Coordinates of C-alpha atoms in Angstrom, one line a residue:
Chain A
M228 CA 21.5 -51.5 198.4
R229 CA 22.3 -47.5 197.9
Y230 CA 25.9 -46.9 197.3
N231 CA 25.6 -43.2 196.9
R232 CA 24.2 -40.2 198.6
W233 CA 20.5 -38.9 196.7
F234 CA 22.1 -36.1 195.0
T235 CA 25.6 -38.0 193.5
P236 CA 23.8 -39.0 190.7
W237 CA 21.8 -35.8 189.2
V238 CA 24.8 -34.3 189.7
L239 CA 25.8 -37.0 187.2
V240 CA 22.9 -36.2 184.9
I241 CA 21.8 -33.1 185.1
P242 CA 24.2 -31.7 182.4
A243 CA 23.1 -33.9 180.0
L244 CA 19.4 -33.2 181.2
T245 CA 19.6 -29.0 181.1
W246 CA 21.1 -30.0 177.4
L247 CA 18.1 -32.4 176.6
L248 CA 15.9 -29.5 178.3
V249 CA 17.2 -26.4 177.2
F250 CA 17.5 -28.0 173.1
N251 CA 15.7 -30.6 172.5
L252 CA 12.1 -30.6 174.9
W253 CA 11.7 -26.4 174.9
P254 CA 12.7 -26.0 171.3
S255 CA 9.4 -28.8 170.3
I256 CA 7.3 -27.2 172.5
N257 CA 8.7 -23.4 171.0
T258 CA 7.3 -24.9 167.6
V259 CA 4.4 -25.2 168.6
I260 CA 3.4 -21.8 169.6
L261 CA 5.5 -20.1 167.4
S262 CA 3.8 -22.2 164.4
F263 CA 0.6 -19.9 165.7
T264 CA 2.8 -16.0 164.8
N265 CA 5.0 -14.3 162.7
A266 CA 8.4 -14.2 164.6
K267 CA 11.1 -12.6 162.9
P268 CA 14.8 -14.0 162.4
I269 CA 16.0 -10.8 164.2
G270 CA 13.2 -11.0 166.4
G271 CA 10.0 -9.9 167.8
G272 CA 6.5 -10.8 166.0
H273 CA 3.4 -11.2 167.2
F274 CA 0.7 -13.8 167.2
V275 CA -1.4 -14.8 164.4
G276 CA -3.5 -17.4 164.7
L277 CA -3.8 -19.6 162.4
K278 CA -2.9 -18.4 159.5
N279 CA 0.0 -19.7 159.2
F280 CA -1.7 -23.3 158.8
E281 CA -3.6 -22.0 156.1
T282 CA -1.4 -20.2 153.9
L283 CA 0.2 -24.0 154.5
L284 CA -2.6 -25.3 152.2
H285 CA -2.3 -22.5 149.6
D286 CA 1.8 -22.9 149.2
E287 CA 2.3 -24.4 146.0
Q288 CA 6.1 -24.6 146.8
L289 CA 5.0 -26.7 149.8
R290 CA 3.5 -28.9 147.4
W291 CA 6.4 -29.7 144.9
A292 CA 8.1 -30.3 148.5
L293 CA 6.3 -33.0 149.7
L294 CA 5.9 -34.8 146.2
N295 CA 9.8 -34.2 145.7
S296 CA 10.1 -35.9 149.8
V297 CA 7.6 -38.5 148.2
I298 CA 9.4 -39.2 145.3
Y299 CA 12.7 -39.5 146.9
M300 CA 12.0 -41.7 149.8
V301 CA 10.3 -44.1 147.3
V302 CA 13.4 -44.3 144.8
C303 CA 16.2 -44.4 147.3
L304 CA 14.2 -47.2 149.7
P305 CA 14.4 -49.8 147.4
F306 CA 17.9 -49.0 146.5
L307 CA 19.6 -48.2 150.2
T308 CA 17.6 -51.4 151.9
V309 CA 18.7 -54.1 149.0
L310 CA 22.7 -52.5 147.4
P311 CA 24.2 -52.0 151.0
L312 CA 23.3 -55.4 152.0
F313 CA 25.4 -56.9 148.5
L314 CA 28.1 -55.2 149.8
A315 CA 27.7 -56.5 153.7
V316 CA 28.3 -59.5 152.3
L317 CA 31.4 -58.4 150.6
V318 CA 33.6 -57.2 153.0
E319 CA 32.5 -59.5 155.5
K320 CA 34.8 -61.9 154.7
K321 CA 38.0 -61.4 155.9
L322 CA 40.7 -61.4 153.0
P323 CA 43.4 -59.6 153.1
G324 CA 43.3 -55.9 152.2
I325 CA 39.2 -56.1 153.6
T326 CA 40.2 -53.4 156.6
F327 CA 41.1 -50.8 153.2
F328 CA 38.0 -51.5 151.2
R329 CA 35.9 -51.0 154.5
T330 CA 37.1 -47.8 154.9
A331 CA 36.8 -47.2 151.4
F332 CA 33.3 -48.0 151.3
Y333 CA 32.8 -46.0 154.2
T334 CA 34.7 -42.4 152.9
P335 CA 31.6 -41.0 151.1
V336 CA 29.6 -41.1 154.7
V337 CA 32.3 -39.3 156.3
A338 CA 32.9 -36.0 153.7
S339 CA 30.8 -33.5 154.5
A340 CA 26.8 -33.7 152.4
V341 CA 28.6 -30.4 150.7
V342 CA 32.1 -31.9 149.6
V343 CA 30.2 -34.5 147.8
A344 CA 27.3 -32.2 146.5
L345 CA 30.3 -29.5 145.0
I346 CA 32.3 -33.4 143.4
W347 CA 28.7 -34.3 141.6
Q348 CA 28.3 -31.0 141.1
W349 CA 30.8 -31.0 139.0
I350 CA 30.8 -34.2 137.3
L351 CA 27.2 -34.0 136.3
D352 CA 28.2 -30.1 135.0
D353 CA 27.3 -29.8 131.2
R354 CA 30.9 -30.0 129.8
G355 CA 31.5 -32.4 133.1
L356 CA 32.6 -36.1 133.4
V357 CA 29.1 -37.8 133.0
N358 CA 28.1 -35.9 129.8
G359 CA 31.9 -35.9 128.2
L360 CA 32.2 -39.5 128.6
A361 CA 28.4 -39.9 126.8
E362 CA 29.1 -37.2 124.3
K363 CA 32.6 -38.9 123.7
L364 CA 30.8 -42.7 123.3
G365 CA 27.9 -41.3 121.1
V366 CA 25.5 -42.0 123.7
I367 CA 24.0 -38.8 123.9
S368 CA 24.4 -35.7 121.0
G369 CA 24.0 -32.7 123.6
P370 CA 24.5 -32.5 127.2
L371 CA 22.1 -33.6 129.3
P372 CA 20.8 -30.7 131.8
F373 CA 21.0 -32.9 134.7
L374 CA 21.7 -30.5 136.9
S375 CA 19.2 -27.0 135.5
D376 CA 16.2 -29.3 134.6
Q377 CA 13.3 -30.3 137.1
W378 CA 13.0 -34.2 137.1
L379 CA 17.0 -34.6 136.3
L380 CA 17.8 -32.0 139.0
L381 CA 15.9 -34.1 141.4
L382 CA 17.0 -37.8 140.0
S383 CA 20.9 -36.5 140.6
A384 CA 20.5 -36.1 144.3
I385 CA 18.6 -39.0 145.0
S386 CA 21.1 -40.9 142.8
L387 CA 24.3 -38.7 145.1
T388 CA 21.8 -39.4 148.4
I389 CA 22.1 -43.2 147.1
W390 CA 25.8 -43.1 146.9
K391 CA 26.5 -41.5 149.9
G392 CA 24.4 -44.0 151.8
L393 CA 25.7 -47.1 150.3
G394 CA 28.8 -47.1 153.4
Y395 CA 26.6 -46.3 156.1
Y396 CA 23.3 -48.9 155.3
M397 CA 27.0 -50.8 154.7
I398 CA 28.0 -50.4 158.3
I399 CA 24.9 -51.1 160.2
Y400 CA 24.3 -55.0 157.7
L401 CA 27.9 -55.8 158.7
A402 CA 27.6 -55.3 162.2
A403 CA 24.1 -57.5 161.8
L404 CA 25.2 -60.0 159.6
G405 CA 28.2 -61.3 162.4
N406 CA 24.6 -62.4 164.3
V407 CA 23.3 -64.7 161.7
G408 CA 24.4 -68.4 162.7
R409 CA 27.4 -69.5 160.8
E410 CA 26.0 -72.9 161.5
L411 CA 22.9 -72.3 159.6
H412 CA 25.1 -71.6 156.4
E413 CA 26.9 -74.7 156.7
A414 CA 23.7 -76.7 156.8
A415 CA 22.3 -74.6 153.7
A416 CA 25.4 -75.5 151.6
V417 CA 25.7 -79.5 152.7
D418 CA 21.9 -79.6 152.1
G419 CA 23.0 -78.2 148.3
A420 CA 22.5 -74.6 148.1
G421 CA 24.3 -72.3 146.4
P422 CA 25.9 -68.7 147.1
L423 CA 22.8 -67.1 146.3
R424 CA 19.8 -69.5 147.8
R425 CA 22.3 -69.2 150.7
F426 CA 21.9 -65.3 150.7
V427 CA 18.1 -65.6 149.7
H428 CA 16.8 -67.8 152.2
V429 CA 19.4 -68.0 155.6
T430 CA 21.3 -64.2 155.3
V431 CA 18.2 -62.6 154.1
P432 CA 15.7 -63.5 157.1
G433 CA 19.0 -63.7 159.4
V434 CA 19.3 -60.0 159.2
R435 CA 15.1 -58.8 158.2
G436 CA 15.1 -57.3 161.9
T437 CA 18.0 -54.9 160.8
M438 CA 15.8 -54.5 157.0
I439 CA 13.0 -53.0 159.0
L440 CA 15.5 -50.6 160.8
I441 CA 17.4 -49.8 157.8
S442 CA 14.1 -49.1 155.7
I443 CA 13.1 -47.0 158.9
L444 CA 16.1 -44.8 159.3
I445 CA 16.2 -44.6 155.1
S446 CA 12.3 -42.9 154.6
V447 CA 13.1 -40.9 157.5
S448 CA 16.4 -39.6 156.0
A449 CA 15.3 -38.9 152.9
L450 CA 11.8 -36.6 154.1
R451 CA 15.0 -34.6 155.9
V452 CA 16.9 -34.2 152.8
F453 CA 18.8 -30.7 152.5
S454 CA 22.6 -30.3 151.2
E455 CA 22.1 -32.8 148.5
L456 CA 19.5 -30.7 147.3
F457 CA 20.3 -27.1 148.3
I458 CA 23.9 -27.1 147.1
L459 CA 23.0 -29.5 143.5
S460 CA 20.2 -26.2 142.6
G461 CA 23.0 -23.5 144.3
G462 CA 20.9 -23.0 146.6
K463 CA 18.1 -21.9 144.3
G464 CA 15.7 -24.8 144.8
G465 CA 15.5 -25.9 140.8
P466 CA 13.5 -24.3 138.3
G467 CA 10.6 -22.6 139.9
G468 CA 11.6 -23.5 143.1
R469 CA 10.0 -26.9 142.3
D470 CA 13.1 -28.5 143.2
N471 CA 12.8 -27.6 146.8
S472 CA 12.4 -30.2 150.2
V473 CA 10.2 -29.3 152.7
V474 CA 13.8 -28.8 154.7
M475 CA 15.5 -25.9 152.4
L476 CA 12.1 -24.4 152.9
I477 CA 12.1 -24.0 156.6
Q478 CA 16.2 -22.6 155.6
Q479 CA 14.5 -20.2 153.3
Y480 CA 12.6 -18.6 155.3
S481 CA 14.7 -18.7 158.2
Q482 CA 16.9 -15.5 157.4
G483 CA 16.7 -12.4 156.0
F484 CA 14.4 -9.6 155.8
E485 CA 11.8 -12.0 154.1
G486 CA 11.6 -14.1 157.0
N487 CA 9.0 -15.4 159.1
L488 CA 10.4 -17.8 162.0
G489 CA 6.3 -18.2 162.7
Y490 CA 6.0 -19.8 158.9
A491 CA 9.4 -21.8 159.3
S492 CA 8.0 -23.3 162.5
A493 CA 4.7 -24.1 160.7
L494 CA 6.7 -25.9 158.2
S495 CA 8.4 -27.7 160.7
I496 CA 5.3 -28.9 161.8
V497 CA 4.5 -30.5 158.9
L498 CA 8.0 -32.1 158.3
F499 CA 7.3 -33.6 162.4
F500 CA 4.3 -35.3 160.7
V501 CA 5.5 -36.9 157.7
T502 CA 9.0 -38.2 158.7
V503 CA 6.7 -39.3 162.3
V504 CA 4.2 -41.1 159.6
P505 CA 6.5 -44.0 157.6
M506 CA 8.2 -44.6 161.1
L507 CA 5.1 -45.8 162.2
V508 CA 4.1 -47.5 159.6
L509 CA 7.1 -49.6 159.3
A510 CA 7.4 -50.0 162.8
R511 CA 3.9 -51.8 162.5
L512 CA 5.4 -53.8 160.3
N513 CA 7.3 -54.9 161.9
R514 CA 5.8 -55.8 164.5
R515 CA 3.3 -57.8 162.7
G516 CA 5.9 -59.7 160.6
A517 CA 7.5 -60.7 163.9
E518 CA 4.1 -62.0 165.3
A519 CA 3.6 -64.1 161.6
Chain B
M9 CA 43.4 -72.9 177.0
S10 CA 43.5 -74.8 179.5
V11 CA 43.1 -78.9 178.9
V12 CA 40.9 -80.4 180.7
T13 CA 41.8 -83.8 182.2
D14 CA 38.3 -84.9 184.0
P15 CA 37.6 -88.3 182.2
A16 CA 34.3 -87.8 183.5
R17 CA 34.2 -84.9 180.3
P18 CA 34.9 -86.1 177.4
A19 CA 33.1 -83.9 175.5
V20 CA 36.2 -81.7 175.2
A21 CA 37.8 -84.3 172.5
P22 CA 35.5 -84.5 169.6
E23 CA 36.3 -80.3 169.2
A24 CA 40.1 -81.1 167.9
P25 CA 39.1 -83.2 164.6
K26 CA 36.4 -81.0 164.0
S27 CA 38.0 -78.1 163.6
V28 CA 40.8 -79.8 162.0
R29 CA 38.0 -81.2 159.4
R30 CA 37.0 -77.9 158.9
R31 CA 40.2 -76.3 158.4
R32 CA 41.0 -79.1 155.6
S33 CA 37.6 -78.7 153.3
S34 CA 37.6 -75.8 151.3
G35 CA 34.3 -74.4 153.7
F36 CA 33.5 -71.4 155.4
N37 CA 37.1 -70.4 156.9
S38 CA 38.5 -70.6 153.6
V39 CA 37.5 -69.0 150.2
S40 CA 38.4 -70.9 147.0
P41 CA 40.3 -69.4 144.6
R42 CA 38.1 -68.5 141.8
E43 CA 36.2 -66.9 144.6
K44 CA 38.6 -64.7 145.6
V45 CA 39.1 -62.7 142.0
A46 CA 35.6 -62.5 141.7
R47 CA 35.4 -60.6 144.9
Y48 CA 38.5 -58.8 144.3
V49 CA 37.1 -58.0 140.8
L50 CA 34.1 -57.3 142.9
L51 CA 35.6 -54.7 145.3
V52 CA 37.8 -52.8 143.1
F53 CA 34.6 -52.0 141.1
V54 CA 32.5 -50.4 144.5
L55 CA 36.0 -49.0 144.9
L56 CA 35.8 -47.3 142.1
I57 CA 32.4 -46.2 142.1
T58 CA 33.1 -44.9 146.0
I59 CA 36.7 -43.6 145.8
G60 CA 36.5 -42.2 141.2
P61 CA 34.4 -39.1 142.7
F62 CA 36.9 -38.3 145.2
L63 CA 40.2 -38.7 143.1
W64 CA 38.2 -37.0 139.8
Q65 CA 37.8 -33.8 141.8
L66 CA 41.9 -34.0 143.5
S67 CA 43.0 -34.5 139.5
T68 CA 40.3 -31.5 138.7
S69 CA 42.2 -29.2 141.7
L70 CA 46.0 -29.8 140.5
K71 CA 45.4 -29.4 136.7
G72 CA 46.9 -26.8 135.4
S73 CA 45.1 -23.1 133.9
G74 CA 46.2 -23.9 130.7
E75 CA 44.8 -27.1 130.5
D76 CA 41.6 -28.0 129.2
I77 CA 39.8 -29.3 131.8
Y78 CA 36.4 -30.0 129.8
T79 CA 38.1 -32.6 127.4
R80 CA 36.1 -34.8 125.8
I81 CA 38.8 -37.5 126.4
P82 CA 39.3 -37.1 130.1
R83 CA 42.0 -37.5 131.5
L84 CA 42.9 -38.9 135.3
L85 CA 46.3 -37.6 135.6
P86 CA 46.8 -33.7 135.3
A87 CA 49.4 -32.6 132.6
Q88 CA 50.6 -29.8 134.3
P89 CA 50.1 -30.7 137.5
T90 CA 50.0 -26.9 140.1
F91 CA 49.4 -26.2 143.9
D92 CA 48.3 -22.7 142.1
H93 CA 44.4 -23.1 142.7
Y94 CA 45.5 -24.0 146.7
K95 CA 46.3 -20.6 146.7
A96 CA 44.2 -18.5 145.1
V97 CA 41.4 -20.2 147.2
T98 CA 43.4 -18.7 149.8
D99 CA 43.5 -15.6 148.5
T100 CA 39.9 -15.5 147.9
I101 CA 38.0 -16.7 150.6
P102 CA 40.1 -16.4 154.3
V103 CA 39.7 -21.2 153.7
W104 CA 42.2 -20.9 156.9
D105 CA 39.8 -19.2 159.2
Y106 CA 37.3 -21.6 158.1
A107 CA 39.1 -24.3 158.6
R108 CA 40.2 -22.6 162.2
N109 CA 35.9 -22.0 162.8
S110 CA 35.1 -25.6 161.4
L111 CA 37.8 -27.1 164.5
V112 CA 36.8 -24.7 167.2
V113 CA 33.1 -26.3 166.5
A114 CA 34.5 -29.4 166.4
V115 CA 36.0 -29.5 169.5
L116 CA 33.9 -27.9 171.8
V117 CA 31.2 -30.5 170.8
V118 CA 33.3 -33.7 170.9
G119 CA 34.7 -32.6 174.8
G120 CA 31.4 -31.7 175.5
N121 CA 29.8 -35.1 174.1
V122 CA 32.6 -37.7 175.7
I123 CA 32.4 -35.7 178.9
G124 CA 28.5 -34.9 179.7
A125 CA 27.4 -38.5 177.7
S126 CA 29.3 -40.6 180.3
L127 CA 28.6 -38.4 183.3
A128 CA 25.1 -39.2 182.6
G129 CA 25.3 -42.5 180.9
F130 CA 27.1 -43.7 183.9
A131 CA 24.3 -42.4 186.3
L132 CA 21.7 -43.9 184.3
S133 CA 23.1 -47.0 184.0
R134 CA 25.5 -48.0 187.5
L135 CA 23.2 -45.3 190.1
Q136 CA 20.2 -46.0 192.0
F137 CA 17.8 -43.1 191.9
R138 CA 14.5 -42.0 192.0
G139 CA 13.3 -40.4 189.0
R140 CA 16.2 -42.8 186.9
K141 CA 13.4 -44.5 184.2
I142 CA 11.8 -41.3 183.8
V143 CA 14.6 -39.4 183.0
L144 CA 16.4 -42.9 180.6
G145 CA 12.4 -42.6 179.2
L146 CA 13.3 -38.8 177.9
F147 CA 16.4 -39.0 176.4
L148 CA 15.0 -42.1 174.5
A149 CA 11.6 -40.3 173.7
T150 CA 14.0 -37.4 171.4
L151 CA 15.4 -40.0 169.4
V152 CA 12.1 -39.8 167.6
L153 CA 12.3 -36.2 166.8
P154 CA 13.9 -35.5 163.9
G155 CA 16.8 -32.5 164.6
E156 CA 15.2 -30.5 161.2
V157 CA 11.9 -30.1 162.9
T158 CA 13.2 -28.0 166.2
I159 CA 15.7 -26.4 164.6
I160 CA 13.9 -23.0 163.9
S161 CA 12.9 -22.6 167.8
Q162 CA 16.8 -23.9 168.4
Y163 CA 17.7 -20.8 166.4
V164 CA 15.6 -18.5 168.5
T165 CA 17.0 -20.1 171.8
V166 CA 20.2 -19.5 171.0
R167 CA 19.8 -15.7 169.4
E168 CA 18.0 -15.5 173.2
F169 CA 21.3 -16.2 174.8
G170 CA 22.6 -13.7 172.5
L171 CA 24.7 -16.4 170.4
A172 CA 22.9 -15.8 167.0
N173 CA 26.0 -15.2 164.6
T174 CA 29.1 -17.0 166.9
L175 CA 30.5 -20.2 166.7
F176 CA 29.6 -21.0 170.6
G177 CA 26.1 -20.6 169.3
V178 CA 26.8 -23.1 166.4
A179 CA 28.5 -25.3 169.0
L180 CA 26.8 -25.4 171.9
P181 CA 23.0 -27.0 171.5
G182 CA 25.2 -30.6 170.1
M183 CA 27.6 -30.5 172.9
I184 CA 25.0 -33.1 174.3
G185 CA 23.7 -35.5 172.4
A186 CA 20.7 -37.2 173.9
L187 CA 21.8 -40.5 171.1
N188 CA 25.5 -40.1 172.9
V189 CA 24.0 -40.3 176.4
L190 CA 22.0 -44.0 175.4
L191 CA 24.9 -45.0 173.8
M192 CA 27.3 -44.4 177.0
Y193 CA 24.1 -45.6 178.7
N194 CA 24.3 -49.1 177.0
A195 CA 28.3 -49.6 177.1
F196 CA 28.1 -48.9 181.0
R197 CA 25.5 -51.4 181.3
S198 CA 28.0 -54.5 180.0
L199 CA 30.0 -53.9 183.2
P200 CA 28.9 -56.8 185.2
V201 CA 27.6 -55.3 188.7
E202 CA 29.5 -57.3 190.9
V203 CA 32.6 -55.7 190.1
D204 CA 30.8 -52.4 190.9
Q205 CA 30.2 -54.1 194.6
A206 CA 33.5 -55.2 195.0
A207 CA 34.5 -51.3 194.3
V208 CA 31.7 -50.4 197.0
V209 CA 33.0 -52.9 199.7
D210 CA 36.6 -51.6 199.6
G211 CA 34.7 -47.8 199.8
A212 CA 35.0 -46.7 196.5
N213 CA 32.5 -43.6 196.2
A214 CA 30.5 -43.1 193.0
W215 CA 33.2 -40.8 190.9
Q216 CA 35.8 -43.4 191.7
R217 CA 34.0 -45.8 190.6
F218 CA 33.7 -43.9 186.7
L219 CA 37.0 -42.9 186.7
Y220 CA 38.8 -45.9 187.8
I221 CA 36.1 -48.5 186.6
G222 CA 33.9 -47.2 185.0
L223 CA 35.6 -45.5 182.1
P224 CA 38.6 -48.2 181.4
S225 CA 36.0 -50.7 180.0
V226 CA 34.0 -48.2 177.5
R227 CA 36.6 -46.5 175.6
G228 CA 35.5 -48.5 172.6
T229 CA 32.0 -46.7 172.6
I230 CA 33.6 -43.6 173.6
S231 CA 36.1 -43.4 170.7
V232 CA 33.3 -44.7 168.5
V233 CA 31.2 -41.5 170.2
A234 CA 34.0 -38.9 169.7
I235 CA 34.7 -39.7 166.0
F236 CA 30.9 -39.7 165.1
A237 CA 30.7 -35.9 167.2
F238 CA 33.7 -34.8 165.2
I239 CA 32.6 -35.6 161.9
G240 CA 29.1 -34.7 162.9
A241 CA 29.8 -31.4 163.5
W242 CA 33.1 -30.8 161.2
D243 CA 30.4 -32.1 158.0
D244 CA 27.3 -29.7 159.7
F245 CA 25.3 -27.2 157.1
L246 CA 22.5 -26.4 157.7
W247 CA 22.0 -25.8 161.3
P248 CA 25.7 -23.1 160.8
L249 CA 24.0 -22.0 157.5
I250 CA 21.5 -20.8 159.8
V251 CA 23.4 -19.3 162.8
L252 CA 25.9 -17.3 160.9
T253 CA 25.7 -14.6 159.1
D254 CA 28.7 -12.5 158.9
P255 CA 31.3 -14.4 156.6
N256 CA 34.0 -14.0 158.9
N257 CA 32.6 -16.6 161.1
Y258 CA 32.1 -19.1 158.4
T259 CA 32.7 -22.8 158.9
L260 CA 34.2 -24.6 156.4
T261 CA 31.0 -26.0 154.9
V262 CA 29.2 -22.7 154.9
G263 CA 32.3 -20.6 153.4
L264 CA 32.8 -23.6 151.0
Q265 CA 28.7 -22.8 149.6
Y266 CA 30.0 -19.2 149.9
L267 CA 32.3 -19.8 147.4
S268 CA 31.1 -22.2 144.4
G269 CA 27.6 -19.4 144.9
T270 CA 30.3 -16.9 144.1
F271 CA 33.3 -18.8 141.6
S272 CA 31.0 -21.0 140.1
N273 CA 32.9 -20.5 136.6
N274 CA 36.2 -21.5 138.0
P275 CA 36.0 -25.3 138.7
R276 CA 39.4 -25.7 139.4
L277 CA 39.4 -23.5 142.0
I278 CA 36.2 -24.8 143.5
A279 CA 37.7 -28.6 143.9
A280 CA 40.3 -27.0 145.4
G281 CA 38.4 -25.7 148.1
T282 CA 36.6 -28.7 148.4
M283 CA 39.3 -30.9 149.2
I284 CA 40.6 -29.0 151.5
A285 CA 37.8 -29.9 153.7
F286 CA 37.6 -33.0 152.6
I287 CA 41.7 -33.8 153.5
P288 CA 41.7 -33.2 156.8
I289 CA 38.5 -35.6 157.6
V290 CA 40.0 -38.3 156.0
I291 CA 43.0 -38.6 157.1
V292 CA 41.0 -38.3 160.8
F293 CA 38.9 -41.3 160.0
A294 CA 41.5 -43.5 158.3
T295 CA 43.8 -42.5 161.5
L296 CA 40.6 -43.9 163.8
Q297 CA 38.7 -46.1 161.5
R298 CA 40.4 -49.5 163.6
F299 CA 38.2 -47.6 167.0
F300 CA 35.2 -46.9 164.9
F301 CA 35.2 -50.7 163.4
K302 CA 35.9 -52.6 166.9
G303 CA 33.0 -50.4 168.3
V304 CA 30.8 -51.0 165.4
E305 CA 32.1 -54.7 166.4
E306 CA 30.6 -54.5 170.1
G307 CA 27.5 -53.3 169.1
A308 CA 27.5 -49.6 169.9
V309 CA 26.8 -48.6 165.9
K310 CA 22.6 -49.7 165.8
G311 CA 21.9 -47.1 163.6

């Protein structure tokens, strides 16, 4: 049964489809094409064959960036899969004022990464809040170089990402918790299971699917990190450029007279593969887990 | 609630005592006083962690120039509160222009997504046409592609359009997001087909069904799309950083980075700048949060 003339649906779909083709599909193809050129940010450039990919192999900064990405992912994964679930359980009960707490916990998500990174930059400054308090308490004798040491800087950015992500994943868990049957909790309680056991044996299995989804989201966003590291390192990528992420390298090559869009595109292809691999692995795990 | 007086269905009766019993025992709907205290203690603890840094920044931005902000005994409340640094920021960088630029981009992105995504979402879920499945598949396929992967060639495309270094160039690629199309598609799908058929019988054309039947029933999802589009555009950093080269066209996030790079020795000034970028978005979110959380419950947010 048709309720419309043949072109009506197309009229409605065409704007969105145009955007999809011009700003998603064509750029995906063009990224591959560009990666074989030495295109400049201002325009121009010509075919250079596999040169960009050869350069990739010897790019020491890229090696550091990939290592940083893996560290980022490995550290973020456990914290951001578990902590937001606790938070979701905490804000699930409709106590008086709970909306305020939910909104407040979500605030770091709403704030721009630039804003929160600048706030953390000040807190982690040599003379900032954390160092000041720690020195006052006598935990340390001199300020810790949170923003200038290669590893501390990476760790600071990771903590910032975790802090900013808590509310985001909390909300996703909160939506999932609504689907966990109350009867299961009641049955477990009747059987004498305390809150902790109910959490482990009822809540966690109940949100298992969401947990896998969230771990995919965490891994992908950890590999895509940009603003936190960029701002905390003052746009320099840490000592010797060893605190870059892949996206930071892409951004660096996208600008100025030294810029090289061809090489940036080759880096983009690297980024594509490093983000897609964990996605596939986790999705695979999910399927196998569901079968078992 | 209508009382069913059909004697053949006594199943209705046991419902009542069950709910009474549930209310009496301090089971799942009520919380014991001890648990309540524990919950609030934890809630306040998390609140300090999530909101504390913002308050500290706010406090720094209000502390007088004569005040020692590096003191070893941190004071949250400024001893000599002043708005001087907010004025100083506006003298240092054209922060209001940046805010206006951010707003222009955000409004374009919100408008584009609300219109474009709901039109396409409606057509894909409520209208039959050849190629529908393929189009839907294309939208789904782009979701696996992280935006940063194509950001360079997107810049090349925008540059070819002659829109490099313009606000329109910043807004353009994000004006109809694939994810938003799928969200709207999902929302329209939950509307029963019978409603559509009834409207067709009454002689409503596709446009009328979209306007008078479809749209009013997906208001929740539209508000989620709008809120996320606004926040996303206002907060975005990497894309405007790549597109904009002229400091006059900067959006707030790029402008803030410029400010911090140039005046990193004055934390009060940077604090004031961050607050100017932060406060509007918090107000927008706080006023619209009930739509947001309602949308979450309707299932509009699935990651």
